[in-house]
Structure formats: C-alpha cells, structure tokens
PDB file of C-alpha atoms in Angstrom:
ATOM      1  CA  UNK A 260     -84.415  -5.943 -55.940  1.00  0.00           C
ATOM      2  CA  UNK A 261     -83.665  -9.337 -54.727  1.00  0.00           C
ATOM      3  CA  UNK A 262     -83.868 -12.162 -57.146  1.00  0.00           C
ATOM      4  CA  UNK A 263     -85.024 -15.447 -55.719  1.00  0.00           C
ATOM      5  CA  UNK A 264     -84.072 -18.876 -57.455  1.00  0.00           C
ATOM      6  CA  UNK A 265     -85.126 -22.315 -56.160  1.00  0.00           C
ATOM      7  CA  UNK A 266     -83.705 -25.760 -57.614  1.00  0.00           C
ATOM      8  CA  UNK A 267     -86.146 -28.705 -57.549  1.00  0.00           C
ATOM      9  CA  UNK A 268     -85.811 -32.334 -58.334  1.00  0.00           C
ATOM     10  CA  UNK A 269     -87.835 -34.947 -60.394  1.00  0.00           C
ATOM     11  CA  UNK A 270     -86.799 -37.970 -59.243  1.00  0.00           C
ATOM     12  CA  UNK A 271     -87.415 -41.475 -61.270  1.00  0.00           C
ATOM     13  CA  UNK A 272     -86.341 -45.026 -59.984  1.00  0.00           C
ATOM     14  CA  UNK A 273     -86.505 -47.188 -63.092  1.00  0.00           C
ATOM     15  CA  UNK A 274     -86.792 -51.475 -63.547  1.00  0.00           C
ATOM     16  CA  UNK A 275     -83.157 -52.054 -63.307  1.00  0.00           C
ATOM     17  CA  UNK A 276     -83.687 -49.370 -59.779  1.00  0.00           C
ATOM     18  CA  UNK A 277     -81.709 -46.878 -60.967  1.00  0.00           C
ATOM     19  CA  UNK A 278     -82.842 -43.524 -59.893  1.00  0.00           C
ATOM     20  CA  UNK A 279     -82.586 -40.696 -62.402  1.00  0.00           C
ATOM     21  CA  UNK A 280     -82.366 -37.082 -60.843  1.00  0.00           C
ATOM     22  CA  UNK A 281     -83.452 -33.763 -63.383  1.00  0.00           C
ATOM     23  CA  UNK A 282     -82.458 -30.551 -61.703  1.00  0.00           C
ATOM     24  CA  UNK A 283     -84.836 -27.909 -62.436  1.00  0.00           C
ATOM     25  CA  UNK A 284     -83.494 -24.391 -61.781  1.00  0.00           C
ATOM     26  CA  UNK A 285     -86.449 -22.221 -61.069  1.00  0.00           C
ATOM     27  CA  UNK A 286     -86.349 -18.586 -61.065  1.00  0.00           C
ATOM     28  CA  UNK A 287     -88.623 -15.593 -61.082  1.00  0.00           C
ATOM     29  CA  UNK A 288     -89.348 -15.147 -65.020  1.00  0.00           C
ATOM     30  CA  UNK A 289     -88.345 -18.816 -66.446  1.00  0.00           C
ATOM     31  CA  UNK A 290     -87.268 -22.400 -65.590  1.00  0.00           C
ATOM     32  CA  UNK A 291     -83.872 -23.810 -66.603  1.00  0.00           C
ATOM     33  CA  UNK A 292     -83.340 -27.773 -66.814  1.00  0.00           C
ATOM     34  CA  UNK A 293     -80.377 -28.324 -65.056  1.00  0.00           C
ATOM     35  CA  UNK A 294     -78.184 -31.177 -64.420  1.00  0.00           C
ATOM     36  CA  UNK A 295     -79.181 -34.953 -64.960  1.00  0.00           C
ATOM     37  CA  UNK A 296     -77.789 -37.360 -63.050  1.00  0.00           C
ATOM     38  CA  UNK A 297     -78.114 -41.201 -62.363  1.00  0.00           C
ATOM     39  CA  UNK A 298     -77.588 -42.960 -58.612  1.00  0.00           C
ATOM     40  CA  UNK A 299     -77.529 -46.446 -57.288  1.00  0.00           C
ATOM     41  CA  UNK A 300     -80.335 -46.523 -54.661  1.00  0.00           C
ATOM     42  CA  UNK A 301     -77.611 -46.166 -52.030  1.00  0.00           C
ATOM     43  CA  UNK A 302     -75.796 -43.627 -53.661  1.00  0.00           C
ATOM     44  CA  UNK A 303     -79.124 -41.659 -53.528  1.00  0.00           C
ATOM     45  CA  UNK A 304     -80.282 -42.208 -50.184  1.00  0.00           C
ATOM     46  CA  UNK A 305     -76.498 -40.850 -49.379  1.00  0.00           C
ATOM     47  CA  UNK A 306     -76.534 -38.433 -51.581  1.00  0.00           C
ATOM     48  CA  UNK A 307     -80.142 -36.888 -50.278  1.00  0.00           C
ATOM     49  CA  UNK A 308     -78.602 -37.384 -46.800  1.00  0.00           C
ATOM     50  CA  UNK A 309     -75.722 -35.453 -47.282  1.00  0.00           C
ATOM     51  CA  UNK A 310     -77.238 -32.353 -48.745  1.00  0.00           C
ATOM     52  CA  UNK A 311     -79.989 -32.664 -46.531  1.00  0.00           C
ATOM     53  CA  UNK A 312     -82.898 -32.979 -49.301  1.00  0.00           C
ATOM     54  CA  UNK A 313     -86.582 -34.719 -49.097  1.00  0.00           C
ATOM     55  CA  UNK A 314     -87.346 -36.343 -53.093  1.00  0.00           C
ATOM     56  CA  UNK A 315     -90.182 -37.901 -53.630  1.00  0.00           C
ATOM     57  CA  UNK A 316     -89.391 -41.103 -55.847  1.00  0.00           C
ATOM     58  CA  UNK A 317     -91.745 -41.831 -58.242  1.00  0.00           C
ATOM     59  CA  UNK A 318     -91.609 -45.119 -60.549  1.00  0.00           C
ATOM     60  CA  UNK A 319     -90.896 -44.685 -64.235  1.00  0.00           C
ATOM     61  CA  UNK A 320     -88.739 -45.272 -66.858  1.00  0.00           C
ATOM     62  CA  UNK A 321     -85.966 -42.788 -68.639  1.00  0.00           C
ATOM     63  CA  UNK A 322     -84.344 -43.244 -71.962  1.00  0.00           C
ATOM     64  CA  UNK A 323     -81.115 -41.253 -71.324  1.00  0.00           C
ATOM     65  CA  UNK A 324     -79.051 -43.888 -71.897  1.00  0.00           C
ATOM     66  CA  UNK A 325     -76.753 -42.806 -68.739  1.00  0.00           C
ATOM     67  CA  UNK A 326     -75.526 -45.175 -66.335  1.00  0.00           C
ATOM     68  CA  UNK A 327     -74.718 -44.865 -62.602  1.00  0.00           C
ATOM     69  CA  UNK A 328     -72.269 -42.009 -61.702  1.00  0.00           C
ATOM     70  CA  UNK A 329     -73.095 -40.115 -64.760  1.00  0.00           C
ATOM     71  CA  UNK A 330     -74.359 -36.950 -64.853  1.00  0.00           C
ATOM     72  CA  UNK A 331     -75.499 -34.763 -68.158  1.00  0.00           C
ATOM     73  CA  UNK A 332     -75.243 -30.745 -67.921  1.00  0.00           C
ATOM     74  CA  UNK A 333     -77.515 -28.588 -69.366  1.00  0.00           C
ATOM     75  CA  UNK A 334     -75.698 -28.337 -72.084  1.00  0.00           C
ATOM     76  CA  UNK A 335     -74.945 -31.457 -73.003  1.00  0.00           C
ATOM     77  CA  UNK A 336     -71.954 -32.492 -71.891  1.00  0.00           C
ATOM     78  CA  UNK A 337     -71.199 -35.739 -69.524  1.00  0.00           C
ATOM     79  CA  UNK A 338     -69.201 -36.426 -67.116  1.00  0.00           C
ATOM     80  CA  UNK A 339     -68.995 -39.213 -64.724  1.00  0.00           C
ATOM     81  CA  UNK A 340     -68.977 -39.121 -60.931  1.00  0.00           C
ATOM     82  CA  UNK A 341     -68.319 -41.969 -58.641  1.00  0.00           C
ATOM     83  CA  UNK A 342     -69.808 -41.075 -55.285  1.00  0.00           C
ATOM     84  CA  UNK A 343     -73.117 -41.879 -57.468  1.00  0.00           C
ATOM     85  CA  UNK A 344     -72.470 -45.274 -58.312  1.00  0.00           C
TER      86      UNK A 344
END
C-alpha cells in the first residue's frame, strides 16, 4: 500500500508586505501544520521560483510576531534563515 502525502501552502502578504508562508502537510488520514515561515516579497518570488511552486497570495494580517528570514517548526522552535530576508 502506497501512502500518498501532499504539502500545501497558505500564503498571507501583510501591511508592512511581508508574506507569511504555513506549510500544511497533508496526508491520507490527517493534516499536520508544518513549518511557518516569513519572506520579503523578493525573497518569495525567489523562493517560489526556485522550487518551482504556484501560491496564491492572499491579503491579511498574521500575529506571529516573526520577522523576515524566520521560520517556526511545528513544534515550536525558531530558527532564522537568510535567503528569506
């Protein structure tokens, strides 16, 4: 039996144009939230590029409290990244 899992995106640009990226990890019995990370507008256009993704943007707000080039696990814990600045 193969087990299929698919990882989709909600993407959110907010007022200051940040856009804030929630992984969702999306298998055959259950959903996972996965990573949450924060881009610069060319940072995301770069980073869509690169792993050759389509997001639709939608305009919002988020009250993480992350700022560009972090990123928040599922569990928790943050890190920072710079390629997402």
């Amino acid at each position: 039996m193969n087990l299929i899992f698919r990882m989709k995106f909600l993407a959110v640009e907010c007022e200051d144009g940040t856009i804030h990226v929630q992984n969702i990890v999306e298998g055959p019995y259950s959903s996972h939230l996965g990573q949450h990370h924060v881009h610069s507008k060319e940072s995301f256009s770069k980073w869509c590029a690169e792993n050759n993704l389509t997001i639709k943007v939608v305009k919002g707000t988020c009250n993480c409290g992350l700022k560009p080039g972090d990123v928040k696990e599922y569990d928790g814990y943050v890190w920072h990244n710079p390629k997402f600045e």
